[in-house]
PDB file of C-alpha atoms in Angstrom:
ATOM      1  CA  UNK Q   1     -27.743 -29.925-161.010  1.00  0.00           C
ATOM      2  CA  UNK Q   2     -28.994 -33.831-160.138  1.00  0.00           C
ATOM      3  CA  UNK Q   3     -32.419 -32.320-160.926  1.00  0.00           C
ATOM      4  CA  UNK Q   4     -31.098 -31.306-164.461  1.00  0.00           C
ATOM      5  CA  UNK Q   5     -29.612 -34.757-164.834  1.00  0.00           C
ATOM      6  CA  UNK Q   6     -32.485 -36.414-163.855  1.00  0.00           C
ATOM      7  CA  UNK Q   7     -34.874 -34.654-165.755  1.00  0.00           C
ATOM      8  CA  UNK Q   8     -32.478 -34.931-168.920  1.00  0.00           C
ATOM      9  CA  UNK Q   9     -32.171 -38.845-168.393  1.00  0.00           C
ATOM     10  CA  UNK Q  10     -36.612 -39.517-167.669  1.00  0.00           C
ATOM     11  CA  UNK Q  11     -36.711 -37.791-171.110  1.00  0.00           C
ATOM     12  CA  UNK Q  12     -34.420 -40.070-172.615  1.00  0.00           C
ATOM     13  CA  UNK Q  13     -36.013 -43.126-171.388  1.00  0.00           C
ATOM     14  CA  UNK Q  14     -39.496 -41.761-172.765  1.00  0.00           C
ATOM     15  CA  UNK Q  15     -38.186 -40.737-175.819  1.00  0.00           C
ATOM     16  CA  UNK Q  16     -36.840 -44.461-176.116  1.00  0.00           C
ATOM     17  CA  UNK Q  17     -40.286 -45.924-174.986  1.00  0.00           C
ATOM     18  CA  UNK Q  18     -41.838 -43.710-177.750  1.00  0.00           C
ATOM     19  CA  UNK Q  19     -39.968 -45.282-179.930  1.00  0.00           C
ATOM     20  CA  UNK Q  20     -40.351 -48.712-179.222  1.00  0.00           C
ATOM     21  CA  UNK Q  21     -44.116 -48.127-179.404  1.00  0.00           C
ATOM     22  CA  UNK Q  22     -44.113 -46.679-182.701  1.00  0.00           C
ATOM     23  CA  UNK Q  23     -41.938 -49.930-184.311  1.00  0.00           C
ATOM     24  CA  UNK Q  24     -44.197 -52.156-181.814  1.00  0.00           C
ATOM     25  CA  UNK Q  25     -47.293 -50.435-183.613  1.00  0.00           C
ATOM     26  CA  UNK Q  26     -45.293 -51.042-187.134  1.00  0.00           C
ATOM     27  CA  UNK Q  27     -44.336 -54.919-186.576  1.00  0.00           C
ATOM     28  CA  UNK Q  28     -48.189 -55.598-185.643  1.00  0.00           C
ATOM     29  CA  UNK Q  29     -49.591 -53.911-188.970  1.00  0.00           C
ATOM     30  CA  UNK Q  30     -50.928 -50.566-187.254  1.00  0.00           C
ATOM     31  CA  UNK Q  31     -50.913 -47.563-188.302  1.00  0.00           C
ATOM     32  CA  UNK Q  32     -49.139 -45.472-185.744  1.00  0.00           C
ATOM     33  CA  UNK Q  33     -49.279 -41.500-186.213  1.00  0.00           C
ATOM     34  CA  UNK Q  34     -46.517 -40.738-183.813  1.00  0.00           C
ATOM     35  CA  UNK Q  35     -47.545 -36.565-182.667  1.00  0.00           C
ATOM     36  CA  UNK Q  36     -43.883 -35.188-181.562  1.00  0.00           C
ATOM     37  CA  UNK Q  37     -43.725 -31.760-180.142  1.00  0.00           C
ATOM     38  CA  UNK Q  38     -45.997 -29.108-182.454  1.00  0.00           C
ATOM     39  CA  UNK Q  39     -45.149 -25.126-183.202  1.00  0.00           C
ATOM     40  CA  UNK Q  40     -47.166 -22.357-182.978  1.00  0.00           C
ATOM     41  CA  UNK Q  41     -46.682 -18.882-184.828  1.00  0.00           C
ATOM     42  CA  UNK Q  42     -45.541 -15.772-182.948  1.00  0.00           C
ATOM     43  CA  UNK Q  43     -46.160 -12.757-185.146  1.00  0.00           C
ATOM     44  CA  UNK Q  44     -44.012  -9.733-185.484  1.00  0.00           C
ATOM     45  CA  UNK Q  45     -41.369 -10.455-185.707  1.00  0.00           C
ATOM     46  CA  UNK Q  46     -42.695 -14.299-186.823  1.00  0.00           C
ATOM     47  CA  UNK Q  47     -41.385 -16.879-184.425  1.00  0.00           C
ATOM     48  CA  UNK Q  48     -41.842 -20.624-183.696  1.00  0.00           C
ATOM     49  CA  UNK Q  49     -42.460 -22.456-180.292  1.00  0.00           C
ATOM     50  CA  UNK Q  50     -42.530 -25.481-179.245  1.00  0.00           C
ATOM     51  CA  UNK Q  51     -46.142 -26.473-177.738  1.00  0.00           C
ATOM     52  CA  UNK Q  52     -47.482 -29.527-176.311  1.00  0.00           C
ATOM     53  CA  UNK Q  53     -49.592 -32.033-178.529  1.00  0.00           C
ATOM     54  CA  UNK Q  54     -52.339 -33.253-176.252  1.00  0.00           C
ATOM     55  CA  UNK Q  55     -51.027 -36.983-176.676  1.00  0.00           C
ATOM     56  CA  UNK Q  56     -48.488 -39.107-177.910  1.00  0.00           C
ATOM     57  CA  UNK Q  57     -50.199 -41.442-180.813  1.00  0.00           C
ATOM     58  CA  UNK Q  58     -52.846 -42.121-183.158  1.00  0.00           C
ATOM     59  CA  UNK Q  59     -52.996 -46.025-184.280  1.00  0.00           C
ATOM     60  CA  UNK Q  60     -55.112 -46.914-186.627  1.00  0.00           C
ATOM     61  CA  UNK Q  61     -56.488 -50.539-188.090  1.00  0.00           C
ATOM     62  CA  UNK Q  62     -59.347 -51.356-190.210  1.00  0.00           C
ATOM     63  CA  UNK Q  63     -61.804 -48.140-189.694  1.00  0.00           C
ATOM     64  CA  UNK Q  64     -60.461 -48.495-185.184  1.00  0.00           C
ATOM     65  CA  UNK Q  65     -58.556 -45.903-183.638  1.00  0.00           C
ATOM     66  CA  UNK Q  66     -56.454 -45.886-180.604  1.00  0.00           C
ATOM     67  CA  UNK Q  67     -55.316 -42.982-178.953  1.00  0.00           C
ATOM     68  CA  UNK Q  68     -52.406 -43.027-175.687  1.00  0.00           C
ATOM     69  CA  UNK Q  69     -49.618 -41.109-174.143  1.00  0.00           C
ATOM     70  CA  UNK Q  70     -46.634 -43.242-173.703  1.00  0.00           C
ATOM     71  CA  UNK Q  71     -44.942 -42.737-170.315  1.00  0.00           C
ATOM     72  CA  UNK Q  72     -42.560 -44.343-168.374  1.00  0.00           C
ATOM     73  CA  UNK Q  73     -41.870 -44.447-164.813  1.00  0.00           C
ATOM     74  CA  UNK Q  74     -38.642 -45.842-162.676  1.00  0.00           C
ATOM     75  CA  UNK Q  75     -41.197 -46.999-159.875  1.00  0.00           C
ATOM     76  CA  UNK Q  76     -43.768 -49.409-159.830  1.00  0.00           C
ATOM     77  CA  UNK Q  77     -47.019 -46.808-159.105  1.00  0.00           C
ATOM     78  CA  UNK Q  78     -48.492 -44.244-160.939  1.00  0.00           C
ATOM     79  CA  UNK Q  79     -49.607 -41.166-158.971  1.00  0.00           C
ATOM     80  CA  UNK Q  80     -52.325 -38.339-160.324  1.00  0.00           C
ATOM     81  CA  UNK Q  81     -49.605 -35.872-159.798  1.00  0.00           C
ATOM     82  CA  UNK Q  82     -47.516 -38.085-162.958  1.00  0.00           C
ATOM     83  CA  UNK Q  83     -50.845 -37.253-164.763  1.00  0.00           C
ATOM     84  CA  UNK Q  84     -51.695 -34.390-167.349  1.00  0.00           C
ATOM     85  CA  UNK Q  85     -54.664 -33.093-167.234  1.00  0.00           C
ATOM     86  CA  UNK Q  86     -55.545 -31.730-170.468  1.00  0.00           C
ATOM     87  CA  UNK Q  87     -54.238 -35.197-171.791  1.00  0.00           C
ATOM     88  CA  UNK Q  88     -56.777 -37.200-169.691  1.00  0.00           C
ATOM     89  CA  UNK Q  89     -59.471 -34.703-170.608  1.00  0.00           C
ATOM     90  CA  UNK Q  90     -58.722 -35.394-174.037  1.00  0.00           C
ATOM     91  CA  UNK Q  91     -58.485 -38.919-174.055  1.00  0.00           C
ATOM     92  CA  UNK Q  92     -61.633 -39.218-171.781  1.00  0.00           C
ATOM     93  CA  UNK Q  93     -63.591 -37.275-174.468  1.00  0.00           C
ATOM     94  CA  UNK Q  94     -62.060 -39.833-177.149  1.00  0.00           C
ATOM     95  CA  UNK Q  95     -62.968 -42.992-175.295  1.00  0.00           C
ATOM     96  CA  UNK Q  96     -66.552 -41.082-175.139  1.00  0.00           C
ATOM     97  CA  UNK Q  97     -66.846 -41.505-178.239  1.00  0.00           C
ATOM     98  CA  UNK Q  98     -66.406 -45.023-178.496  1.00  0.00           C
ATOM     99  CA  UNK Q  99     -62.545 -45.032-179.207  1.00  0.00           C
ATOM    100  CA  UNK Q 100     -60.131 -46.999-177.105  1.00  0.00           C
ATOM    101  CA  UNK Q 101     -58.212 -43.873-175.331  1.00  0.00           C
ATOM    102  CA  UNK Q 102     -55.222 -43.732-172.326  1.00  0.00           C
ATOM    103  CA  UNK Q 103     -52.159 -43.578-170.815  1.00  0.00           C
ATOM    104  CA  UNK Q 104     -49.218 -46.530-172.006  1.00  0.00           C
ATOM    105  CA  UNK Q 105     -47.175 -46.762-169.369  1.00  0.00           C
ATOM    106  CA  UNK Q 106     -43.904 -48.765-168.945  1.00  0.00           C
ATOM    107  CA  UNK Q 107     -42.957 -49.447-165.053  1.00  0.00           C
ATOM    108  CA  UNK Q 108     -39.127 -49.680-165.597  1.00  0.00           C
ATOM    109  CA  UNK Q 109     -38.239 -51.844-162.371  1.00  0.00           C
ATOM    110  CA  UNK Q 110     -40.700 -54.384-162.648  1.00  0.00           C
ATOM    111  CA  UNK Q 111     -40.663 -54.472-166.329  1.00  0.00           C
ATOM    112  CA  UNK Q 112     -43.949 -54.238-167.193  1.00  0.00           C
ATOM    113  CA  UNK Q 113     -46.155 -52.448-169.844  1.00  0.00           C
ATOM    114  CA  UNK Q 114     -49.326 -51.567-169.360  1.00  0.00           C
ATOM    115  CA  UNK Q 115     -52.641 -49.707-170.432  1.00  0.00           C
ATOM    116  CA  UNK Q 116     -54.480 -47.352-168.386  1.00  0.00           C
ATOM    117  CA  UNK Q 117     -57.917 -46.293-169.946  1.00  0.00           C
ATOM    118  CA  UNK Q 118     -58.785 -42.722-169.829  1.00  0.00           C
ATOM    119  CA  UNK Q 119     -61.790 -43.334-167.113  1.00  0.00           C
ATOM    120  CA  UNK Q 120     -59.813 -44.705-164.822  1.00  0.00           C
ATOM    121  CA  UNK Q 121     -57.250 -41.736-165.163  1.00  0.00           C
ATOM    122  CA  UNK Q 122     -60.049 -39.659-164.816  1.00  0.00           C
ATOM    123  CA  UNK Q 123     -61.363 -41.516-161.568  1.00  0.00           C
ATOM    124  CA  UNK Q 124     -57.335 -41.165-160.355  1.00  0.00           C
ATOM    125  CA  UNK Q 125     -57.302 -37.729-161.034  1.00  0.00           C
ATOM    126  CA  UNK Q 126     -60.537 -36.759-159.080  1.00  0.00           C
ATOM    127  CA  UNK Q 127     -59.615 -39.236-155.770  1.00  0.00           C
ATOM    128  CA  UNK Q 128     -56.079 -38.789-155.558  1.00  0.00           C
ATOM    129  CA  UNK Q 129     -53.159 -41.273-154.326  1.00  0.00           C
ATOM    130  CA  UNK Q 130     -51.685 -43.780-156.954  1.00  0.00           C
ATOM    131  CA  UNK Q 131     -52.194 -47.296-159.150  1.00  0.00           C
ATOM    132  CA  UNK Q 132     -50.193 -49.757-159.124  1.00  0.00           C
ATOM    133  CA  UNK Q 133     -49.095 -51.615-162.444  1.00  0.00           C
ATOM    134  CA  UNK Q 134     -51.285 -54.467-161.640  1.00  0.00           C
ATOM    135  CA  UNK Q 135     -54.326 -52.275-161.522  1.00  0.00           C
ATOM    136  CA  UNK Q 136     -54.433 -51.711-165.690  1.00  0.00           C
ATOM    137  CA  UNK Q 137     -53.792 -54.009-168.888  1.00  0.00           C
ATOM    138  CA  UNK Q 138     -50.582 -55.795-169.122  1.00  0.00           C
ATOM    139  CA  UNK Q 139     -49.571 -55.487-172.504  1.00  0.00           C
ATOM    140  CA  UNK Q 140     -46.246 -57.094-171.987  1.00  0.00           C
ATOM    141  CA  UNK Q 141     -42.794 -56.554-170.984  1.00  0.00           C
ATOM    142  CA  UNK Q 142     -40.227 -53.941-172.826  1.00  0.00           C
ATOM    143  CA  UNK Q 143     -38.604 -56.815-174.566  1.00  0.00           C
ATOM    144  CA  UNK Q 144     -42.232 -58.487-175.651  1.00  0.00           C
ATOM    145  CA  UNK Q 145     -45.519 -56.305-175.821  1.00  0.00           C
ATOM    146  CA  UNK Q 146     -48.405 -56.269-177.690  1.00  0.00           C
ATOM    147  CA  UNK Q 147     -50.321 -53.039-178.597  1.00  0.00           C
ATOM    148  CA  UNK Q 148     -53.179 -55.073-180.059  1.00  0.00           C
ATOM    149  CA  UNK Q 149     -54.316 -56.628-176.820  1.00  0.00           C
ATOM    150  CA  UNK Q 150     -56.064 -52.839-176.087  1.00  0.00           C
ATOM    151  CA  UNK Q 151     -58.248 -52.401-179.228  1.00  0.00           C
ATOM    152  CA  UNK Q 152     -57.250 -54.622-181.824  1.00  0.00           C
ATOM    153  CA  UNK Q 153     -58.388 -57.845-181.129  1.00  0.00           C
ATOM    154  CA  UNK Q 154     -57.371 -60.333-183.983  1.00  0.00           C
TER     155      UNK Q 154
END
């Protein structure tokens, strides 16, 4: 039942996260696409369900693009187990094509936002173990971030 709880209450707080990323995105003059849970088609009889878009936003400012996952984490370390893979694929293969691509991750405890680019989620996925907050961009604190400082400079 705590695992329920739990579970229940991590969504909340990325749900909330989400959010304050999307008005972040709005008060700097982005463009955020915000990608919330897509459907797929069942036939016979037809039926929805809920699948997994492979990340969180599209932001968008003067012909730029910016693509993350918003996640949030009551500990100050991200491990590769935290990690998606198909997400990290996918952002990897953005960033290879020239786009600024990753993980936005808010480290509840300490308070601190940050960037992760998608090659050094890749390089955290292949070795293993866990980055600390200090290891990416600080964009800020919950109360005080800045989605500009990753590819929007100016």
């Amino acid at each position: 039942m705590n695992r329920v709880r739990g579970g229940k209450k991590a969504k909340s707080y990325g749900k909330a996260f989400e959010l304050a990323v999307y008005e972040q995105c709005q008060r700097e003059g982005l463009f955020p696409i915000w990608h919330p849970d897509g459907c797929e088609t069942i036939a016979r009889p037809p039926y929805l369900i809920r699948t997994k878009m492979p990340f969180d936003f599209s932001i968008l400012k003067d012909s730029k693009a910016l693509f993350l996952d918003a996640k949030s984490f009551d500990k100050n370390t991200m491990s590769a187990s935290d990690m998606a893979e198909h997400q990290v694929r996918i952002l990897a293969r953005a960033e290879e094509e020239g786009f600024a691509a990753g993980y936005l991750v808010y480290f509840r405890k300490p308070d601190k936002i940050v960037f992760f680019d998608a090659h050094v989620l890749l390089e955290l996925g292949e070795k293993g173990g866990s980055i600390k907050w200090e290891d990416g961009l600080l964009c800020g604190h919950i109360q005080n971030f800045k989605i500009r400082l990753i590819a929007f400079l100016g």
